[in-house]
XYZ file of C-alpha atoms in Angstrom:
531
model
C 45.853 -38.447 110.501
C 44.091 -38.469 113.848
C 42.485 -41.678 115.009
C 38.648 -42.670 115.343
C 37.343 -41.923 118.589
C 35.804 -44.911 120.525
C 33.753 -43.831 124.063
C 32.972 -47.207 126.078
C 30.177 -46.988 128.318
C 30.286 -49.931 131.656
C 29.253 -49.627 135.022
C 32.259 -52.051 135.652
C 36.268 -50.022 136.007
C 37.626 -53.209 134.818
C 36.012 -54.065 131.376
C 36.207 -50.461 130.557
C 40.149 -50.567 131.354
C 40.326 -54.366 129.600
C 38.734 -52.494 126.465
C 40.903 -49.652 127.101
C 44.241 -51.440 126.897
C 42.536 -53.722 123.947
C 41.711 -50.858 121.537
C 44.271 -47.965 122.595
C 46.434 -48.385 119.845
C 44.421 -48.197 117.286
C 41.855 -45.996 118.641
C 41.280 -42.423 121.023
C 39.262 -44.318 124.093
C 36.715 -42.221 126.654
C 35.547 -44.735 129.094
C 32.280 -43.776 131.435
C 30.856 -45.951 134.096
C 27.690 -43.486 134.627
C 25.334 -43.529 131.907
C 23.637 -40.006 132.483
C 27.448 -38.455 132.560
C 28.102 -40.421 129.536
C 25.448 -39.096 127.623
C 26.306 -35.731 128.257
C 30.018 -36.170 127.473
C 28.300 -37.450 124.000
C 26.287 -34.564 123.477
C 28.975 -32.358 123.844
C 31.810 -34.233 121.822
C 30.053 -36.753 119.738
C 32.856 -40.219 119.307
C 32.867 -42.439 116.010
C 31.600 -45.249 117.832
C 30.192 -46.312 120.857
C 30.481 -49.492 123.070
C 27.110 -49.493 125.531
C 26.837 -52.246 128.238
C 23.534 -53.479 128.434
C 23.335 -54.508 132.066
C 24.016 -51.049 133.867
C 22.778 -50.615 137.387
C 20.902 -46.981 137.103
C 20.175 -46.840 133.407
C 20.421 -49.697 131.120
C 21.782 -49.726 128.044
C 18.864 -50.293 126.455
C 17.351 -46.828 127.564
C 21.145 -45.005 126.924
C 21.060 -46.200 123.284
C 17.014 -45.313 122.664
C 18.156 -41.473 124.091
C 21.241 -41.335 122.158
C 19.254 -42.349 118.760
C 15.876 -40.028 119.575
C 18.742 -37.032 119.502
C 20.005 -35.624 116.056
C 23.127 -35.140 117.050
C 24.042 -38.549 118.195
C 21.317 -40.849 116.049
C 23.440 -41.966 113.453
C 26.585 -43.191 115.700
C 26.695 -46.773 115.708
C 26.320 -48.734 118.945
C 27.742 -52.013 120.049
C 26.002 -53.500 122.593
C 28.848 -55.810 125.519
C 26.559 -58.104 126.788
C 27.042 -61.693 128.896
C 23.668 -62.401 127.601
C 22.987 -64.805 124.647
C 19.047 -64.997 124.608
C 17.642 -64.095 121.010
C 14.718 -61.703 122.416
C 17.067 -59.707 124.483
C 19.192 -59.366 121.004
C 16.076 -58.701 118.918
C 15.706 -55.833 121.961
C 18.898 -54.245 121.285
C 18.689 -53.937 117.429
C 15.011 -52.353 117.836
C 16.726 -49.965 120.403
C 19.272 -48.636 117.305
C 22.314 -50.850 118.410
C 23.742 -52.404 115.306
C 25.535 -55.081 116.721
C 26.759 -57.253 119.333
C 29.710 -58.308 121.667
C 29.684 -60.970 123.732
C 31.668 -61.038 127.565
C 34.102 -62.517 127.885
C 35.823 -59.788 125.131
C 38.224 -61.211 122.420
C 40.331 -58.978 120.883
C 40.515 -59.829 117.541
C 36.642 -60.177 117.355
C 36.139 -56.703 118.953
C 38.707 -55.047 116.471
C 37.403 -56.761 113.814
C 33.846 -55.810 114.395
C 34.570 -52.147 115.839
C 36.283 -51.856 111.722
C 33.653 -53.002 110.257
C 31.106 -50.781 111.683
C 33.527 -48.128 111.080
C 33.994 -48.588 107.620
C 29.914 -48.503 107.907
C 29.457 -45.482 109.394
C 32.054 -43.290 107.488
C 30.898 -44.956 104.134
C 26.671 -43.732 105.559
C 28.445 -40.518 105.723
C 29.803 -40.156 102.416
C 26.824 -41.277 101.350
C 25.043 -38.233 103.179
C 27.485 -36.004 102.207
C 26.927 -37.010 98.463
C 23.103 -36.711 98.923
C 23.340 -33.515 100.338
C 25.848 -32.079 98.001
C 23.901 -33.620 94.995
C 20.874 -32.038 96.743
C 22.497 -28.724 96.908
C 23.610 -29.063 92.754
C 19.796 -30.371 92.217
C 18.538 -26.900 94.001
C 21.450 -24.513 92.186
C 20.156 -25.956 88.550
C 16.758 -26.000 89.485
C 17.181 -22.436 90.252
C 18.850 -21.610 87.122
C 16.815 -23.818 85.462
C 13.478 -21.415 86.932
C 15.655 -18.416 85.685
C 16.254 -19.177 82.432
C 12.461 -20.130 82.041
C 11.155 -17.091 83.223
C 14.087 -15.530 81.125
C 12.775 -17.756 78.284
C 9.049 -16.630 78.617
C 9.961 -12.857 79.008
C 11.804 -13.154 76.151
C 9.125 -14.445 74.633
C 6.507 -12.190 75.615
C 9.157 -9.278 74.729
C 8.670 -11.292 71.081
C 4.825 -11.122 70.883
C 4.813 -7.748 71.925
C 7.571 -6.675 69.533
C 5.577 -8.622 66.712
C 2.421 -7.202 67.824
C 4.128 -3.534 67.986
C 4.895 -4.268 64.393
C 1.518 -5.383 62.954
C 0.014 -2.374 65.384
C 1.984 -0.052 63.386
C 1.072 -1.152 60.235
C -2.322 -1.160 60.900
C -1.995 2.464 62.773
C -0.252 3.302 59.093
C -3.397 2.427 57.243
C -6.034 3.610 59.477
C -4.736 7.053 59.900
C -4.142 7.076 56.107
C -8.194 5.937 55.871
C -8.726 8.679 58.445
C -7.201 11.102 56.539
C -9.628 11.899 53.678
C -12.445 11.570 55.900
C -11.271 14.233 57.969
C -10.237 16.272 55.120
C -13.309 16.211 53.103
C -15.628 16.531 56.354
C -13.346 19.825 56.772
C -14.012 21.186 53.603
C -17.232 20.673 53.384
C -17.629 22.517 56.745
C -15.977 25.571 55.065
C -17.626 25.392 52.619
C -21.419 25.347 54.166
C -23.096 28.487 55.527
C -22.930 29.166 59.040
C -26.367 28.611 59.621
C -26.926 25.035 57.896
C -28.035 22.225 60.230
C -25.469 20.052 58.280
C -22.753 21.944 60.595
C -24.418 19.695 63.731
C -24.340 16.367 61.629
C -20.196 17.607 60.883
C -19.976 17.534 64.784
C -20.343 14.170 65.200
C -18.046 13.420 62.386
C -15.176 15.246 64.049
C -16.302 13.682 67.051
C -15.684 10.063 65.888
C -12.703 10.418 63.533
C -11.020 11.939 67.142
C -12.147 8.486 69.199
C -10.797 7.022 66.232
C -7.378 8.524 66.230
C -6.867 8.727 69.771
C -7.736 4.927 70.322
C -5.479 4.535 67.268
C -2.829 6.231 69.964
C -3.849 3.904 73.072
C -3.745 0.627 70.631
C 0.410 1.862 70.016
C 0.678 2.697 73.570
C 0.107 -1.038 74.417
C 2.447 -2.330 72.395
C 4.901 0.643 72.565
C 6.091 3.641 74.149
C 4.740 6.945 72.706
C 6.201 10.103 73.236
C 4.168 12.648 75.866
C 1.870 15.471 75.234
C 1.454 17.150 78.273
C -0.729 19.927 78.593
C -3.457 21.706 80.998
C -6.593 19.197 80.505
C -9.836 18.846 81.465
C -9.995 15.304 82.960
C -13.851 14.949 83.418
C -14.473 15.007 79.477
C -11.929 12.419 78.772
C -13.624 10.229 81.485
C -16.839 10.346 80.359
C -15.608 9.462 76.821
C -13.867 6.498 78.117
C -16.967 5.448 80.282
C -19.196 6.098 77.174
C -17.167 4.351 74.638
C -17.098 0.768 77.020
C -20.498 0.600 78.062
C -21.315 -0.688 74.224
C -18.756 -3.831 75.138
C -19.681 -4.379 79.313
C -22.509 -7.022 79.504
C -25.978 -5.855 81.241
C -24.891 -8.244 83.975
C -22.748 -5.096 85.171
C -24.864 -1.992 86.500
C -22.840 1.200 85.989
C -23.157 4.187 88.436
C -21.149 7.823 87.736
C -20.318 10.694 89.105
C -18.310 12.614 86.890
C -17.705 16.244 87.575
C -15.703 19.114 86.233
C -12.848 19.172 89.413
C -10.477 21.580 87.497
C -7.177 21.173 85.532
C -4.378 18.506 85.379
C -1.253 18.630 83.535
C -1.639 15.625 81.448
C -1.873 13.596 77.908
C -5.184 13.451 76.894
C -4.407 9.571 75.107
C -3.228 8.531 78.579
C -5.902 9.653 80.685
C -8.276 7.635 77.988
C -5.959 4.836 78.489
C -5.920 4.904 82.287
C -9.962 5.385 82.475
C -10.181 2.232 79.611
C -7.720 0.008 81.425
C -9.164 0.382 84.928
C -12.615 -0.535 83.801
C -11.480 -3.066 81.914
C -9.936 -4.466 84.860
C -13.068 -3.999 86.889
C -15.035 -5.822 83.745
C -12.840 -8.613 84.446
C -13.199 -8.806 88.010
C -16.895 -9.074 87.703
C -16.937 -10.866 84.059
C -18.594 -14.357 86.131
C -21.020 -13.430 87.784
C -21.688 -9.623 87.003
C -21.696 -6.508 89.211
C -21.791 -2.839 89.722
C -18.917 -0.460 88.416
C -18.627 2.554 90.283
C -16.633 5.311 88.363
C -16.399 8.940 90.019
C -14.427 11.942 89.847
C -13.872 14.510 92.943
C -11.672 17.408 94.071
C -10.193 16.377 97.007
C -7.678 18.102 99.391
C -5.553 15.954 101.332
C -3.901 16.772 104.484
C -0.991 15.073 106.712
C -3.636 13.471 108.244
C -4.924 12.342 105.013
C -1.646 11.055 103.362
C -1.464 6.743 102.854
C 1.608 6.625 100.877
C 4.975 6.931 102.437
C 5.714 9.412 99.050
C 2.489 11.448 98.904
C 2.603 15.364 99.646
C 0.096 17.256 101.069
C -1.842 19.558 98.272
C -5.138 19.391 95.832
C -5.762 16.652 93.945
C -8.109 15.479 91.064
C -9.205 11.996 92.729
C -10.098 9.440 89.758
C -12.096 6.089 91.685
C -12.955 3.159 89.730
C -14.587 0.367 92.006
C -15.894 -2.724 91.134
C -17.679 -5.239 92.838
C -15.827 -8.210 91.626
C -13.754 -11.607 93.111
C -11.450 -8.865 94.857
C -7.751 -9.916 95.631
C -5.374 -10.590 98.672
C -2.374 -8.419 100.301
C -0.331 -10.763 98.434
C -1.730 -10.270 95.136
C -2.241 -6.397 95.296
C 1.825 -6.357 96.579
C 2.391 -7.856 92.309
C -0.470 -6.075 90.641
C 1.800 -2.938 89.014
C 4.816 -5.749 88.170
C 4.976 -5.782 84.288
C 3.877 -8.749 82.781
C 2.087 -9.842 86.139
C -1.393 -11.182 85.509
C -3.644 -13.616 86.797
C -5.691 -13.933 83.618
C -5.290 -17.386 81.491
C -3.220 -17.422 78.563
C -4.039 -15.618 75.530
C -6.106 -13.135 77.630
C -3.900 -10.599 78.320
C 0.261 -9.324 78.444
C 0.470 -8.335 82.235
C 1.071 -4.482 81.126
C -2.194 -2.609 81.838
C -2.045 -1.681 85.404
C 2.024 -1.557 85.143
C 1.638 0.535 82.228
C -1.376 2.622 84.427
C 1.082 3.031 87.271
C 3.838 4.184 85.384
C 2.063 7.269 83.734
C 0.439 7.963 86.977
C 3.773 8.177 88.141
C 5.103 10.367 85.285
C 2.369 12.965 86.493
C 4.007 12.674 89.947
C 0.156 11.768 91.072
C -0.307 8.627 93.024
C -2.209 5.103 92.712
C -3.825 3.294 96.503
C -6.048 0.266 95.905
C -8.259 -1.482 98.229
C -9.522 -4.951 98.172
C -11.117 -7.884 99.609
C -11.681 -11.059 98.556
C -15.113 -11.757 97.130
C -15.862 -8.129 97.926
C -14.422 -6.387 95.533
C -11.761 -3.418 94.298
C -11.384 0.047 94.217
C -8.325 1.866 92.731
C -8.066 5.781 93.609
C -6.055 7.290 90.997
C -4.741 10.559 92.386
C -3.899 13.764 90.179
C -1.811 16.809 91.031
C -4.237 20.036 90.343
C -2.688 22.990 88.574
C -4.317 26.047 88.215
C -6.049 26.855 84.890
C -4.646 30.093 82.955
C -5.739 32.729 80.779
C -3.253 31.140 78.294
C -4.703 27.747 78.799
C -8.419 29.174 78.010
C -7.443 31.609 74.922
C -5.798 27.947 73.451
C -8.871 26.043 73.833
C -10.876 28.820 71.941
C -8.668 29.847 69.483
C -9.913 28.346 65.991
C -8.845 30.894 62.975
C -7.319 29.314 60.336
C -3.936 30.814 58.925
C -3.639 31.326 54.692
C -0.905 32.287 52.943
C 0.404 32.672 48.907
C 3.597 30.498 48.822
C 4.404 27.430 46.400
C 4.301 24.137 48.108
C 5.979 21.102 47.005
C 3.233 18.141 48.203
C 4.395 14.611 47.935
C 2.384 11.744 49.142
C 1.728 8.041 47.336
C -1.500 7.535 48.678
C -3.659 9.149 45.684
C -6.686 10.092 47.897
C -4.556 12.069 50.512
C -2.607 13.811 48.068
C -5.747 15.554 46.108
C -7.401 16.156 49.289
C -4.548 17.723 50.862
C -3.725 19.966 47.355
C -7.460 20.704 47.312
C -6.936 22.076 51.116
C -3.944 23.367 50.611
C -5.531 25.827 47.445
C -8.772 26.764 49.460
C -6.194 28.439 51.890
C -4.398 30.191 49.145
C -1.275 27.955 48.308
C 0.193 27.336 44.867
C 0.436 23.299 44.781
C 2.674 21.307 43.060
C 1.355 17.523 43.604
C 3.304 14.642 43.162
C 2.608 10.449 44.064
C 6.211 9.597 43.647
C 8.933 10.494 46.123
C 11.999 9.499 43.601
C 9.384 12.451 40.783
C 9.586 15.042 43.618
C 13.320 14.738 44.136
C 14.230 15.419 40.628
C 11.556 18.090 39.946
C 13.426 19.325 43.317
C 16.910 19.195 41.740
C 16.046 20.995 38.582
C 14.976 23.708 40.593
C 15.279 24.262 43.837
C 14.311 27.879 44.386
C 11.052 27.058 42.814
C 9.209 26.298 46.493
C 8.518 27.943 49.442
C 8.068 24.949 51.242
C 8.133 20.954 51.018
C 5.375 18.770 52.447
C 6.233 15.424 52.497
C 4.571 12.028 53.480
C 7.110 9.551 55.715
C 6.390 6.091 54.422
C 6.633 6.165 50.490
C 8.268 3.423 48.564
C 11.317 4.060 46.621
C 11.849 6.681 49.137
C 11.140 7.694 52.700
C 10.207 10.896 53.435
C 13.274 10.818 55.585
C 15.648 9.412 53.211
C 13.762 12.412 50.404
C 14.053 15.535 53.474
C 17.929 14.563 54.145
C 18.174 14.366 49.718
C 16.783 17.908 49.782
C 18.298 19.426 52.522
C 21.987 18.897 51.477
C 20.618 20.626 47.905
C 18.935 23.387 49.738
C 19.490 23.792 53.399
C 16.669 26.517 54.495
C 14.118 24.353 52.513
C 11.209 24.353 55.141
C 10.193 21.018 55.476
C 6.915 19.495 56.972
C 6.982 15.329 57.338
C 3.851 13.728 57.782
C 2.856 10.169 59.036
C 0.074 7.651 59.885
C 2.777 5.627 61.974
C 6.613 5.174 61.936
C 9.611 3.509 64.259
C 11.764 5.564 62.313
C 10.820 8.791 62.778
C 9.647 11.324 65.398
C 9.549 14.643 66.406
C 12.761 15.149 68.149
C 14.440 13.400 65.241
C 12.814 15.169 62.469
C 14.081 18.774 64.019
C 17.562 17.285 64.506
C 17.364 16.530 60.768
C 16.774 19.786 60.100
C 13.114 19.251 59.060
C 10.873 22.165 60.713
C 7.517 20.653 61.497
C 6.163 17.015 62.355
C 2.500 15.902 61.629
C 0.669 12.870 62.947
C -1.787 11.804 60.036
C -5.075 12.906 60.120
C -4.125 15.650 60.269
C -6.457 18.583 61.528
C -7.005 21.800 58.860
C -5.945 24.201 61.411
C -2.863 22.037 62.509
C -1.777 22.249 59.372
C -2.572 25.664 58.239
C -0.410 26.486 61.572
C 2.833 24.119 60.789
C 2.580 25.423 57.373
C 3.190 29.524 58.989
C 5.429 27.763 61.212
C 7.891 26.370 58.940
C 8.101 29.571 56.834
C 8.854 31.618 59.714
């Protein structure tokens, strides 16, 4: 074990070699007569302990021990003061200086040793104690840091809850309202067939359709919050989707908020006509909430725009035609270091209770999906403005004959219809004989399976509801299916986890319906399946 280092500081040869000889043995001794060289030596090779004359003839010790204790390095080595003086203010002097004690000339030994251990013991015991603080510092920050992560793990676990709950109590509801949907659409349907062409009710009819769509598709974006929803991509027509969205929250944005548009037809966009609604909606509802205070204007537009190298913002963005969606409010704005967290799920700067965090993360990710691109500009107290921009496609003869292409398909086969909900299943039987159809109806899925099993070469084709008690339309497909393998079978549903397209086909079911269900959509699934 090495030995504490003492350095002795004396303009006098012989008290540093009396002090030498004195403390050698128990001690590594550096003896200095200069005070400037001393300090230097210090700097460079700090000792455990230092013994400073006070009475030096070019710097006093005084001075040394007030440099020694103003550097970081050497402030917390203890300093004995050798002095022939005995008057109290010169002692008071030395302690204010930093020294911590005193030795007085002429030296005896066992005085010097004696004090030289105790200060010792002192300073190695101050830095054990530092040592301890700092360590116990260091564990404070690790398990405050781990106690940071598993709160934010907590409250995203937490949120993941909510949402998960609210998913659940969305799809229940979605269940219902599609099933209320249903007959309303149906019946509106028939009686449109069943009116001349030339009645005026056909205009009233319009707005009908009209509404039970909003209501469906914001049946969709409600889901979409709370879930992810499979894509529908096809060639769209942005402009009417955006003036839908505009339309339908101008009846909830306070008068406090002027609203200026300029909406035009710019061409076609591959996209899902739910998620372009739920882009529009969210970005004005973010603008709402910008300017919610103290009001505002919202600007929405819609341009063609061709962007160049020149052009180009993004590091990712490509040179081509775009569909250019702005939204720009006039609201509290935000800072680079806010607009850097804005597309972060669960990010938000509203108060609890007033919102997940998702909207603009959800907005970016679709945007993304479409391989378009999202820039934002804001300033504080100025306002936002978030270009939203879409890839143009060109718009095809295929894409035109689709939009316009309305016949309804008929047939003569025998269905098998099974549905609980009593109001669904005489409106669709009703339908399903105006187009020709022999119906067998039944409420009960456990009733369909054995009027099934006593005969399966009765039907043509099964149309079954998904959620059913007693039976799932899944559970009731699978039951038929290993009794009749080329049964075509159509599942329809207002809302299920279970079930989806791409599932249903793996099962061997032909054709999935979303409830309500359009005549023509089903007239088609119905030819379809019986291909």
């Amino acid at each position: 074990m090495s030995k504490p280092t003492i350095f002795i500081i004396d303009d006098s040869s012989q008290s540093v070699h009396l002090l030498t000889k004195m403390l050698s043995y128990y001690y590594d001794i550096i003896g200095e007569t200069d005070g400037y060289t001393a300090l230097s030596n210090i700097q460079r090779n700090p000792p455990d302990l230092i013994l400073l004359d006070i009475l030096m003839s070019e710097m006093d010790g005084f001075e040394i021990c007030k440099k020694l204790k103003s550097d970081n390095k050497t402030k917390n080595i203890p300093v004995i003061f050798l002095t022939v003086l005995s008057d109290y203010q010169d002692r008071q002097k030395g302690f204010l200086a930093g020294g911590v004690d005193y030795i007085t000339k002429p030296f005896h030994p066992d005085e010097v040793i004696l004090r030289i251990q105790t200060h010792l013991k002192l300073y190695n015991l101050q830095r054990e104690l530092e040592d301890s603080k700092r360590n116990l510092e260091e564990l404070v920050n690790d398990r405050t840091a781990q106690l940071i992560k598993a709160n934010e793990q907590l409250m995203h676990f937490q949120r993941n809850q909510r949402l998960s709950a609210l998913g659940t109590l969305a799809g229940g509801i979605a269940h219902d309202f599609n099933n209320i949907l249903s007959p309303i659409l149906g019946y509106a349907e028939l009686m449109r067939e069943s009116l001349p062409k030339n009645s005026d009710l056909h205009d009233n009819l319009k707005y009908i359709f009209k509404g039970i769509e909003r209501a469906k598709e914001l049946n969709k974006q409600i889901l979409m919050f709370c879930r992810k929803t499979e894509q529908t991509l096809k060639p769209l027509k942005v402009h009417i989707i955006i003036k839908e969205a505009l339309k339908f929250s101008r009846a909830s944005l306070p008068s406090t908020i002027k609203i200026y548009e300029n909406i035009r037809d710019c061409g076609t966009v591959m996209a899902d006509p739910t998620q372009i609604q739920q882009i529009a909606m969210n970005l004005i509802t973010n603008a709402f909430h910008a300017m919610e205070e103290k009001g505002g204007s919202l600007k929405v537009s819609l341009t063609k725009v061709n962007l160049n190298f020149e052009d180009i913002k993004e590091p990712d963005m490509v040179p081509g035609n775009y569909v250019c969606l702005t939204v720009a409010d006039t609201g509290i704005g935000m800072d680079k270091a806010l607009i850097e967290h804005i597309f972060d799920p669960y990010f938000t700067t509203k108060e609890e209770g007033k919102g997940t965090g998702l909207g603009l993360s959800i907005v970016h990710g679709i945007v993304k999906s479409y391989k378009g691109y999202i820039t934002v500009n804001s300033q504080i107290n100025k306002g936002s403005e978030f270009k939203i921009y879409f890839p143009q496609i060109e718009e095809t003869d295929e894409f035109n004959e689709s939009q316009t292409n309305d016949s309804i398909l008929k047939g003569t086969e025998r269905i098998l219809l099974v549905d609980d909900e009593f109001p669904i299943i005489a409106l669709l039987q009703e339908i399903l004989q105006n187009l020709g159809y022999k119906v067998t109806a039944i409420a009960d899925s456990i009733e369909a399976l054995k009027i099934f099993k006593s005969n399966p070469d009765l039907f043509d084709l099964v149309i079954t509801d998904m959620t059913m008690p007693n039976m799932t339309g899944e559970k009731l497909s699978k039951e038929m299916l290993a009794i009749r393998p080329d049964i075509p079978i159509i599942i329809c549903t207002g809302f299920s986890e279970q079930i989806d397209d791409i599932k249903a086909k793996s099962l061997g079911i032909r054709e999935y319906l979303s409830k309500p269900i359009l005549l023509s959509s089903l007239a088609k699934a119905i030819r379809s399946a019986l291909k």
